[in-house]
Coordinates of C-alpha atoms in Angstrom, one line a residue:
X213 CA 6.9 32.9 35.9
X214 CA 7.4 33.5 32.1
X215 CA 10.9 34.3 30.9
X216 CA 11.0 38.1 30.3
X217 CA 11.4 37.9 26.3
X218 CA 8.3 36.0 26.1
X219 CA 6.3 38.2 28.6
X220 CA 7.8 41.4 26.9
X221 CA 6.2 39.9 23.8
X222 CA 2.5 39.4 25.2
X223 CA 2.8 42.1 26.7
X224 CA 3.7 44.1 23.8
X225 CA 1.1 42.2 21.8
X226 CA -1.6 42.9 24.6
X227 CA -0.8 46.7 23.9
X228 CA -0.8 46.6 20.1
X229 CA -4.2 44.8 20.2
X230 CA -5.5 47.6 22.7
X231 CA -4.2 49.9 20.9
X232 CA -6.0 48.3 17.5
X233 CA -9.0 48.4 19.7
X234 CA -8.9 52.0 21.0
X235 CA -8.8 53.3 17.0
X236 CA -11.5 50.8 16.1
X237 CA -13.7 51.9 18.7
X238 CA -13.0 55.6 17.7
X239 CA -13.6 55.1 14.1
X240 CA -16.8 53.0 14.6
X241 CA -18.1 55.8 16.7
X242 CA -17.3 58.8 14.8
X243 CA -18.8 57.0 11.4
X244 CA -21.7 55.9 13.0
X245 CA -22.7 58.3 15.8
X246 CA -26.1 57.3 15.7
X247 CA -25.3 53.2 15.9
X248 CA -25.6 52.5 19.8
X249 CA -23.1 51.7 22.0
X250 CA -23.9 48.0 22.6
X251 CA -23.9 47.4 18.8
X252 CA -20.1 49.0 19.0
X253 CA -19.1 46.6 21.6
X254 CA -20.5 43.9 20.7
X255 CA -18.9 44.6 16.7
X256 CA -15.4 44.7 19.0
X257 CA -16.2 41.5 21.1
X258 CA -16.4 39.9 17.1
X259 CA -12.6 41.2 16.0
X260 CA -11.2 40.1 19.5
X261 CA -12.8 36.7 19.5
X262 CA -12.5 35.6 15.5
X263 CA -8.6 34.5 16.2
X264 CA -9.5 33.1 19.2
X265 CA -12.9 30.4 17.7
X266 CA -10.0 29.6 15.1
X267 CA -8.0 28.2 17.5
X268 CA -10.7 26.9 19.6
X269 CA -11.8 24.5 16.5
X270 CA -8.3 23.6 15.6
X271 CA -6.9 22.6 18.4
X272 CA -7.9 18.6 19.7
X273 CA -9.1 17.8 23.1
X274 CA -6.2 16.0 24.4
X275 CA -2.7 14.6 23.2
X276 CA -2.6 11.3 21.8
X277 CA -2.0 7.9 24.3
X278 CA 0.9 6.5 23.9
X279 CA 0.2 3.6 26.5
X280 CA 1.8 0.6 24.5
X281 CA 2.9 -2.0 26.8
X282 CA 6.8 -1.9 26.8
X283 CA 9.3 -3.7 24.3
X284 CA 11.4 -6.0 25.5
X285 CA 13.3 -6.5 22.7
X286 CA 14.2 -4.9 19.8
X287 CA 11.2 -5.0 17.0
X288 CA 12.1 -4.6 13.3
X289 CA 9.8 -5.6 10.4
X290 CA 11.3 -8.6 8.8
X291 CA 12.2 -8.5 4.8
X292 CA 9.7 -9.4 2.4
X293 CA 7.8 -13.1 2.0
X294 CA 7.1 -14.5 -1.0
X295 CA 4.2 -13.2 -1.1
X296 CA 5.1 -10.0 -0.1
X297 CA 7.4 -9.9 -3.6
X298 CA 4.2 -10.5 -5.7
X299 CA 2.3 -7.7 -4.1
X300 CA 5.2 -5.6 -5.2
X301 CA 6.0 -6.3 -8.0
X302 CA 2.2 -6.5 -9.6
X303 CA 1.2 -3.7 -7.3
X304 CA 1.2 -1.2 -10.3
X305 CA 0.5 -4.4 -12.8
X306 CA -2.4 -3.7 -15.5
X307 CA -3.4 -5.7 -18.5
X308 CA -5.9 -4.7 -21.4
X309 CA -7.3 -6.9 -24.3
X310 CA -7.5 -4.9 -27.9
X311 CA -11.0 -5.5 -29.1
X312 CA -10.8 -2.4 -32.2
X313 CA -7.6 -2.5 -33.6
X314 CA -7.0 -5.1 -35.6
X315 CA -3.6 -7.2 -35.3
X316 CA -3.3 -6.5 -31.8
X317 CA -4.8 -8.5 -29.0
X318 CA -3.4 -7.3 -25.5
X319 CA -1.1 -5.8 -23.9
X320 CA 0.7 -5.8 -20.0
X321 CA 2.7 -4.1 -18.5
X322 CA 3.8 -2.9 -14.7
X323 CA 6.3 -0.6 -12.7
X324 CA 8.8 -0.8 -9.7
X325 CA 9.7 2.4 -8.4
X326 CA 13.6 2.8 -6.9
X327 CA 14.0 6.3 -6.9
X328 CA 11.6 8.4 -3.7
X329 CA 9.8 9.5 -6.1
X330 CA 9.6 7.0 -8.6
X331 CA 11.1 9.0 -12.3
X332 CA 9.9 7.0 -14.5
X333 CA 6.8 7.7 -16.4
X334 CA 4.4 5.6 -19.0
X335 CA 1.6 5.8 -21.2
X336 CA -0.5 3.4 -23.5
X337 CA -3.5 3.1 -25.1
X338 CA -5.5 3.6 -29.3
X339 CA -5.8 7.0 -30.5
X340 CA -7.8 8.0 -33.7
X341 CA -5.6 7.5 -36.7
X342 CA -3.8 10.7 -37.5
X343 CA -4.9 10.0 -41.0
X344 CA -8.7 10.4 -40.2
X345 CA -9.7 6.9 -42.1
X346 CA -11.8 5.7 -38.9
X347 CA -9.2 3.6 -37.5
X348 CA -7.5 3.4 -34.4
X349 CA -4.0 3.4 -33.8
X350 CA -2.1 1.9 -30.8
X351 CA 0.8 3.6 -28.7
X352 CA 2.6 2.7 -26.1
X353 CA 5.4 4.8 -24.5
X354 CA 8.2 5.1 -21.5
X355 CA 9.8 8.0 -19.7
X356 CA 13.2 7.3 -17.9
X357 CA 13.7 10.4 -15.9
X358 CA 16.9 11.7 -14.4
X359 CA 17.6 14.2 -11.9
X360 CA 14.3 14.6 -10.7
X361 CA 10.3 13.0 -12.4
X362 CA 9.4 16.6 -13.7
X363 CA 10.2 15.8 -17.6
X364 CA 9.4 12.4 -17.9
X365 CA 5.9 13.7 -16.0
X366 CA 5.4 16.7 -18.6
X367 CA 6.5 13.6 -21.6
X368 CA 3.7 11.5 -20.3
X369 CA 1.4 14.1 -20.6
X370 CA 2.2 16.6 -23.6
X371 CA 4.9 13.8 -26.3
X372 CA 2.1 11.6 -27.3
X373 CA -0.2 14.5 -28.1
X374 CA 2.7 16.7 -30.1
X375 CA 3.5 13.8 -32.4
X376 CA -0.3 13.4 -33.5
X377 CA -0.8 16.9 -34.2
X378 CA 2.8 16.7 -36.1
X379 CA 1.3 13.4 -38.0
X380 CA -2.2 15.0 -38.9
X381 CA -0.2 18.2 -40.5
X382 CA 1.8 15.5 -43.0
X383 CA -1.0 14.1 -43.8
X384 CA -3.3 17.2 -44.7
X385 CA -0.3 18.1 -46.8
X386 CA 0.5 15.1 -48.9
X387 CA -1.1 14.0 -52.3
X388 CA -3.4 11.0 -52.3
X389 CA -2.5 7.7 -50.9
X390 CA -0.3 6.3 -48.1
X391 CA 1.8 8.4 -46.4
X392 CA 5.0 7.1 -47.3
X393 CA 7.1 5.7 -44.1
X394 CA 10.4 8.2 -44.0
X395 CA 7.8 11.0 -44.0
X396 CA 6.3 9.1 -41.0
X397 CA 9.5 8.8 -39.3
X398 CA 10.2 12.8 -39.9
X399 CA 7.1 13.7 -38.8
X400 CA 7.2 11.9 -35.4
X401 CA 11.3 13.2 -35.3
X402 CA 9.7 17.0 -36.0
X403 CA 7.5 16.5 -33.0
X404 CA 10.2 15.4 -30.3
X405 CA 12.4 18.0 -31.2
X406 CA 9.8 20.8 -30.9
X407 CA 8.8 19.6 -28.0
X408 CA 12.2 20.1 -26.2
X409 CA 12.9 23.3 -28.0
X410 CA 10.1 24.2 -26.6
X411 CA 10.9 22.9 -22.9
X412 CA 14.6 24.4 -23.0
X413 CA 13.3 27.7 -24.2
X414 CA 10.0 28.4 -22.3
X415 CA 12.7 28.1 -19.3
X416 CA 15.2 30.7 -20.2
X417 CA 12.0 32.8 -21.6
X418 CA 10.4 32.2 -18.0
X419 CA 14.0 33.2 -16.0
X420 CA 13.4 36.5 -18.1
X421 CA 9.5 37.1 -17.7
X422 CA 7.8 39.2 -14.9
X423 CA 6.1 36.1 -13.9
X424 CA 5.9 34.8 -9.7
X425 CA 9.2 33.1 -8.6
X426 CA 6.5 30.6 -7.7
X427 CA 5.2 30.3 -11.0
X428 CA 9.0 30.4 -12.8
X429 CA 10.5 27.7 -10.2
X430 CA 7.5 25.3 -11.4
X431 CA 8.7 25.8 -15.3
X432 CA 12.2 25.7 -14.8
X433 CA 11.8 22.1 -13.3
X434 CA 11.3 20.5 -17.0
X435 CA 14.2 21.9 -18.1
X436 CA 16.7 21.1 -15.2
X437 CA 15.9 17.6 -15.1
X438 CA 16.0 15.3 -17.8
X439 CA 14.0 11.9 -19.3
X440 CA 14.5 9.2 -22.5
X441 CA 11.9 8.7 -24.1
X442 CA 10.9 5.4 -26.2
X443 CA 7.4 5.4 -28.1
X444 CA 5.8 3.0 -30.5
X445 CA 2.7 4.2 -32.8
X446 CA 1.5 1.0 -34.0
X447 CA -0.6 1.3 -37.5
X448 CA -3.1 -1.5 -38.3
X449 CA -3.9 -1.1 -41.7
X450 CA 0.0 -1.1 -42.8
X451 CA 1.0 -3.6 -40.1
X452 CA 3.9 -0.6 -39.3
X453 CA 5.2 0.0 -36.4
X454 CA 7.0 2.7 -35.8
X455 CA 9.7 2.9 -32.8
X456 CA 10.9 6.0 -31.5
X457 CA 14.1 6.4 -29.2
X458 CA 15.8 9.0 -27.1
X459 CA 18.1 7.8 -24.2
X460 CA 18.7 4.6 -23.5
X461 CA 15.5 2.5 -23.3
X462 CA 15.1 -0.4 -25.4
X463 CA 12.5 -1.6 -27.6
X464 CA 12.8 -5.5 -28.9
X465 CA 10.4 -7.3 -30.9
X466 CA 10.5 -11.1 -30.3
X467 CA 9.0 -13.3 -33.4
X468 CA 8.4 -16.9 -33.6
X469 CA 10.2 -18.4 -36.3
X470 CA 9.5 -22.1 -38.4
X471 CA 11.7 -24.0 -35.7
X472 CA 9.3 -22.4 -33.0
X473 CA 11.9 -20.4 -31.7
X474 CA 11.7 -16.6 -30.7
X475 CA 14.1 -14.6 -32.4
X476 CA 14.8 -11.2 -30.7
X477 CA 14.8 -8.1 -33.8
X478 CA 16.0 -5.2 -31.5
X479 CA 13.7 -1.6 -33.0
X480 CA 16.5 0.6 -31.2
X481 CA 19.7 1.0 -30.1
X482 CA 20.9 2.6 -26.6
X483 CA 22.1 6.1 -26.9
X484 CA 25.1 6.7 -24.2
X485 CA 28.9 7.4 -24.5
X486 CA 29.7 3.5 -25.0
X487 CA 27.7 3.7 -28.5
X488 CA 30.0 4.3 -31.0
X489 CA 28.2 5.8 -33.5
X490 CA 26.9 8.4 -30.9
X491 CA 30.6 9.0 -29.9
X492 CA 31.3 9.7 -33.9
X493 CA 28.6 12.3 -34.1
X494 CA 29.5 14.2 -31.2
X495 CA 33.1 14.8 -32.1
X496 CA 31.5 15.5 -35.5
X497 CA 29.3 18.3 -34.2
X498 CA 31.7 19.8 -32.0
X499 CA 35.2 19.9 -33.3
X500 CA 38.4 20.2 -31.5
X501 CA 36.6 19.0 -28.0
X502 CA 38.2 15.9 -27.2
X503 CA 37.2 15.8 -23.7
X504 CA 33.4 15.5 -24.5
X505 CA 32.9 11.6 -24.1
X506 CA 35.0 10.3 -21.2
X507 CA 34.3 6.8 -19.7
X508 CA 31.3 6.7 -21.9
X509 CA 29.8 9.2 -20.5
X510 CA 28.8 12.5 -22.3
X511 CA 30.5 15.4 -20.2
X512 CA 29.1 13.6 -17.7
X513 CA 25.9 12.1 -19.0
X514 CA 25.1 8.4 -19.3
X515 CA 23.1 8.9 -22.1
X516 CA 23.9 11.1 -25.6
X517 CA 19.9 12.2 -26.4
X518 CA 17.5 13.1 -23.6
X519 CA 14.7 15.7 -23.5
X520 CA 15.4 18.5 -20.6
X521 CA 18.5 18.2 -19.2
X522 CA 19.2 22.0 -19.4
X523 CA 22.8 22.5 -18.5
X524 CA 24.0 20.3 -21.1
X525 CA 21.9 22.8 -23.6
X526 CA 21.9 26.2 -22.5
X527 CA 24.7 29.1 -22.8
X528 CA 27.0 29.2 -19.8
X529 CA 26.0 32.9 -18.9
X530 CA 22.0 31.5 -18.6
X531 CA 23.3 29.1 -16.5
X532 CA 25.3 31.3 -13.8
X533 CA 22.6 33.6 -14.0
X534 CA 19.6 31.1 -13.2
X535 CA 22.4 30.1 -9.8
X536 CA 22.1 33.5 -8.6
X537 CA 18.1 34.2 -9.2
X538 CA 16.7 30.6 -9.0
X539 CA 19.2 28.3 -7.1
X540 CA 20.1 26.5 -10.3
X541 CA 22.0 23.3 -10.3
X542 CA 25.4 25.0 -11.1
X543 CA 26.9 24.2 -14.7
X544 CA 29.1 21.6 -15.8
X545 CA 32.2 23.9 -15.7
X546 CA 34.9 23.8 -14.4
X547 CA 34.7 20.2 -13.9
X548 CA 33.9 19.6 -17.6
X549 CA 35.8 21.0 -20.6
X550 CA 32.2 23.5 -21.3
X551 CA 32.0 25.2 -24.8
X552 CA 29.8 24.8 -27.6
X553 CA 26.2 23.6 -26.1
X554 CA 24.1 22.1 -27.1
X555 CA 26.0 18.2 -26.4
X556 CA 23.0 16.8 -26.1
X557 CA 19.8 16.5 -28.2
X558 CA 16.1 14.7 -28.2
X559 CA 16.5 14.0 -31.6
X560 CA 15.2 10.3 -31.6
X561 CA 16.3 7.7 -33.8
X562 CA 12.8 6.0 -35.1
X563 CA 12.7 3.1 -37.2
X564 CA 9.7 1.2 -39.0
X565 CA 8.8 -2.6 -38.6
X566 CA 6.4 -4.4 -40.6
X567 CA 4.6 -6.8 -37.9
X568 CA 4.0 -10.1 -40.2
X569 CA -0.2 -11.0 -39.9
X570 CA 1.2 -14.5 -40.4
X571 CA 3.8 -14.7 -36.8
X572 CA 2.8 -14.4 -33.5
X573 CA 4.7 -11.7 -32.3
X574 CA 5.2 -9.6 -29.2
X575 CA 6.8 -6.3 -28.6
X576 CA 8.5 -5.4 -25.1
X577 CA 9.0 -1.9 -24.0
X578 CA 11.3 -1.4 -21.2
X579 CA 13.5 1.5 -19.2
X580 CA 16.9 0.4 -18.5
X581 CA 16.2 -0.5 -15.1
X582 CA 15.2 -4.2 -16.6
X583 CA 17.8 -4.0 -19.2
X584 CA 20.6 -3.6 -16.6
X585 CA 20.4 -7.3 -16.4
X586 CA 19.0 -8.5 -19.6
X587 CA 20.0 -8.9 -22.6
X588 CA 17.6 -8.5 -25.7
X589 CA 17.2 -12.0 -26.4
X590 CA 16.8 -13.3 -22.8
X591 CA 14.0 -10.9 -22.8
X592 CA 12.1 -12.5 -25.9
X593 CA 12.8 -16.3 -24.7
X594 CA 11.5 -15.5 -21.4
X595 CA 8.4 -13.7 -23.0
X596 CA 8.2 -16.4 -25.4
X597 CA 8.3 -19.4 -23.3
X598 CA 5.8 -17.4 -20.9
X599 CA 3.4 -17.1 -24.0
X600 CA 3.9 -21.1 -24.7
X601 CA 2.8 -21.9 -21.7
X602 CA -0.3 -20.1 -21.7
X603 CA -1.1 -21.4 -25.1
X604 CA -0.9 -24.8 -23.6
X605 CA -2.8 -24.3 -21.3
X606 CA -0.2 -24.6 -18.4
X607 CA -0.7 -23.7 -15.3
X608 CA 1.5 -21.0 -13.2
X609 CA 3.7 -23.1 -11.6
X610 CA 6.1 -22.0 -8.8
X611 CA 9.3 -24.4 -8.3
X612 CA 11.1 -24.4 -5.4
X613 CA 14.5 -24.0 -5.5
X614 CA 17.1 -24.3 -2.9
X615 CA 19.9 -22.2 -2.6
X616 CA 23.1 -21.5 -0.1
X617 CA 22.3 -18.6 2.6
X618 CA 23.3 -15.3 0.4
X619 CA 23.9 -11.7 1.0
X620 CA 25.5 -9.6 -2.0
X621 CA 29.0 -10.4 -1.1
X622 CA 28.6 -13.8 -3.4
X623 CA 28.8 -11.3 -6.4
X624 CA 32.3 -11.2 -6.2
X625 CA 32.4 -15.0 -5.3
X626 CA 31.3 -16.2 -8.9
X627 CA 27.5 -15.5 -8.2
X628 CA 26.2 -13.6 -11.4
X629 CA 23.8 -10.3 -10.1
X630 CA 22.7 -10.6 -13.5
X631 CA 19.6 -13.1 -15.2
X632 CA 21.0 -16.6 -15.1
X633 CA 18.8 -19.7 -17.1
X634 CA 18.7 -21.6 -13.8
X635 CA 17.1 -19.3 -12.3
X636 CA 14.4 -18.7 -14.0
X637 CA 10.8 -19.3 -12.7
X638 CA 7.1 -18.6 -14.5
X639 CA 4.2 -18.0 -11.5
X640 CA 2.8 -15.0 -13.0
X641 CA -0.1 -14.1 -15.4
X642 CA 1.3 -10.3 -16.3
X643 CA 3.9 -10.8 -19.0
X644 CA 5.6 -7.4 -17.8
X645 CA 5.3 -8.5 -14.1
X646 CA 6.9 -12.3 -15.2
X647 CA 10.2 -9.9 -16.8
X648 CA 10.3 -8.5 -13.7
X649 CA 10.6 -11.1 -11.3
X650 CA 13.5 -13.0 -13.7
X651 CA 15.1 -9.8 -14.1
X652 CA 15.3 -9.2 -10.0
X653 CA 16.5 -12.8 -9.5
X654 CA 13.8 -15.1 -10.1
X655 CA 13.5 -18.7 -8.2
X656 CA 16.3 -17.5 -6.1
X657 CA 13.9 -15.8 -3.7
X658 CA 16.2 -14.3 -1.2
X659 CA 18.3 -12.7 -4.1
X660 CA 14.5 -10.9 -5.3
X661 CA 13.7 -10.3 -1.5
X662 CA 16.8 -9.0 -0.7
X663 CA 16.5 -6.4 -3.7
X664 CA 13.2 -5.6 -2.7
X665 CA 13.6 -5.2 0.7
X666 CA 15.9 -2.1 0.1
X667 CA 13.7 1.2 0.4
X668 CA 14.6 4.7 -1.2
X669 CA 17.7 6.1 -1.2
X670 CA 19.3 2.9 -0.5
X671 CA 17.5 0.9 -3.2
X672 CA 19.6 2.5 -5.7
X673 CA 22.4 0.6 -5.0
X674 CA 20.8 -3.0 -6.5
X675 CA 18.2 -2.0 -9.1
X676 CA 16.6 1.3 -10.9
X677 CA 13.2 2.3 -11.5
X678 CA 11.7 -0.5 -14.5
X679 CA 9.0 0.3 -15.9
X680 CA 8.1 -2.8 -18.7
X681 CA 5.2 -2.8 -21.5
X682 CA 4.9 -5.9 -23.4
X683 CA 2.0 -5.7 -26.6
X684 CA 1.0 -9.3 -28.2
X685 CA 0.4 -9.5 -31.7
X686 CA -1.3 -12.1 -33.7
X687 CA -1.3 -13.8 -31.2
X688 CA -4.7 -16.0 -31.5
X689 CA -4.0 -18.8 -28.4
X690 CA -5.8 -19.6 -25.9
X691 CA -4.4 -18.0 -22.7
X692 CA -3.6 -14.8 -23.4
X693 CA -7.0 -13.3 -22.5
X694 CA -6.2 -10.8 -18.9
X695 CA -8.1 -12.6 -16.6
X696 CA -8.2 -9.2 -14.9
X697 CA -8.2 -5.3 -16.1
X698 CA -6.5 -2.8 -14.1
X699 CA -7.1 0.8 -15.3
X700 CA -4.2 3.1 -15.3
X701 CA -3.4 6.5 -15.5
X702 CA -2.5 7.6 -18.9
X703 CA -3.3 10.6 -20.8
X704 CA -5.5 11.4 -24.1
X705 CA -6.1 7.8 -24.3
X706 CA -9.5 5.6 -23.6
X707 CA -9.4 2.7 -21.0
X708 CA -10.5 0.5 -23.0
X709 CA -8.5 -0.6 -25.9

């Protein structure tokens, strides 16, 4: 026997559809007097039995077997094998050779996600010089995201794009010959801050407008999370390159010297409350706020620039508003001394290297997830002494090392959790990938597996996303061909370079 609430609703639902019936049957007859009457019924018979084929074609057969023998013991997927680490790391590996612009001859690069889902974002590729001489520039890019993937995902798709338009408008505007390189550098600057005016106020435009909430939720998204954002435009007829930087990503050049040494030139400097120069400006731009930078952090921010990132930019009564309407991430107040937004800005700081024809040289891209634990220079030797080895012709090799049994508690034993010499190891043919594996822990496989072996939200705990681009240039050796091309997403940007 039913329960009486759920026979009290068939049987009201019975009566509604009789009743649906009844005024059908009326209606159909008294429109159409002349149709017959098994045309009416059968026209009845349809509406009854339309709901009920639905669920007679969605519904399966029978319910799934679950006729596995019994466990006898407890069965847990062991951490990964070494081979297991490879196929992680190089899972989102690609590598491209540079056939049409001159000075550069390939490029790698990968990703390791941390975050569920992964907020990093990338892009790389030539683009027709903003300059229209028929050449081709090259571009290569990083989105750090915070607080959610929605701005480093709209960066990915829309920066590139904003800064070539901004370009192609110096251009058309200036007298005859090169375009000197601080109007380069304002150009590019123009473009980054445009396009996070742009971000911050199509959301408070959107909060106002008579659009969906649907529709509003999507482009408020942007705006409430955040991203750095590190690009390099790479021009072959000056041998330029420019660097871009917003956040805390790092761009370093390494270049072989007469002694055959690498020497690491960093192309930008991290912006977060432990830069000094970033601490200066803010008490500059907002006087008599002491409180802004506390434990080098910016109001609460890690880093001082950032596209997005909404609640360190908008006016308070925005904010309190968007809580009430949209479920907006409340404001900073009263936790943080809140008065004079915006404290922070996408403003980048770009700079402009001449890449010598005459050097091999190499430039590595990176989001602070592989800067976490190394430093500029480890970065170029273990680049460099990767590219030596291919130029000799040396195969990948993959010591063994032996190590004590570890677990994490030997970081506070002496064990360093950051990149240590002895550790490191060269079995890969993706230079990006090769960073990677040093950077997790390198010959000391159970230190890498162990890292790897934590899954989202867990993961966070012992690394970030990374996300690693490294360009060659000049390089001429033998080696450095990819003996495989992996095809990427990236936007406005051919596959093959």
């Amino acid at each position: 026997m039913l329960p009486w609430r759920v026979a009290q609703t068939r049987l009201t639902s019975r009566s509604i559809l009789q009743t649906q019936l009844r005024k059908f049957s009326k209606n159909f007859s008294s429109s159409a007097p002349s149709i017959n009457k098994g045309m009416r019924y059968t026209a009845i018979a349809g509406m009854v039995a339309a709901p009920c084929f639905w669920w007679l074609v969605t519904t399966r057969d029978d319910a799934p077997s679950l006729t596995s023998p019994p466990a006898q013991h407890l069965v847990i997927e062991p951490g990964p094998s070494r081979d297991q680490v490879t196929r992680l790391i190089s899972q989102e590996a690609y590598s491209f050779r540079v056939k049409s612009v001159s000075g550069v001859d390939r490029y790698d690069g990968t990703q390791l996600g941390s975050n569920a889902l992964c907020e990093d974002r990338f892009t790389h590729g030539k683009f027709p010089s903003p300059w229209n001489d028929g050449n081709h520039w090259m571009a290569w890019a990083v989105f750090d995201g915070h607080a959610g993937w929605q701005t480093a995902d709209l960066l990915e798709k829309q920066l590139l794009p904003h800064v070539r338009h901004s370009l192609s408008q110096v251009k058309s505007a200036s007298v005859a010959g090169p375009v000197p390189d601080e109007v380069v550098r304002h150009a590019i600057t123009t473009a980054f801050v445009n396009l996070d005016d742009s971000i911050i106020k199509t959301a408070m435009d959107t909060a106002q407008g008579k659009e969906p909430l649907q529709d509003k939720i999507k482009k408020l998204a942007p705006a409430y999370a955040g991203s750095c954002a590190l690009l390099s435009l790479y021009d072959p007829v000056t041998s330029n390159l420019h660097v871009a930087c917003t956040g805390d990503s790092r761009a370093v050049v390494g270049q072989k010297g007469a002694n055959g040494k690498w020497e690491a030139i960093p192309l930008s400097v991290d912006q977060t409350g432990d830069n000094k120069e970033e601490v200066a400006r803010l008490s500059k731009e907002h006087p008599g706020e002491e409180n802004i930078v506390k434990d080098g952090r910016v109001l609460g921010m890690m880093v001082s620039r950032a596209f997005g990132d909404g609640r360190w930019k908008w006016p308070l009564d925005f904010q309190l508003d968007s809580v009430q309407r949209f479920y907006g991430t409340p404001p900073l107040t009263p936790k943080h001394d809140f008065r004079t937004p915006p404290y922070l800005t996408a403003e980048p700081v770009v700079t402009t290297t001449k890449i010598d024809p005459s050097k091999p040289a190499f430039l590595i891209m990176a989001t602070d997830g592989l800067w976490y634990t190394l430093s500029n220079q480890q970065a170029v030797d273990l680049v460099g002494r990767w590219v030596d080895a291919q130029a000799a012709g040396e195969t990948s090799s993959k010591p063994e090392a032996t190590y004590e049994p570890f677990d994490f508690g030997h970081f506070w034993k002496g064990v360093n959790w950051k990149f240590v010499e002895g550790r490191t190891t060269n079995q890969d043919d993706n230079a990006a990938v090769h960073l990677v594996r040093n950077a997790l822990g390198g010959n000391h496989h159970e230190l890498t597996a162990g890292r790897l072996a934590f899954t989202p939200p867990l993961s966070r705990r012992v690394r970030d996303d990374i996300t690693v681009q490294v360009a060659f240039f000049n390089s001429n050796r033998k080696g450095l061909s990819p003996k495989a091309s992996r095809l990427t997403l990236f936007t406005n940007q051919a596959r093959s370079a």
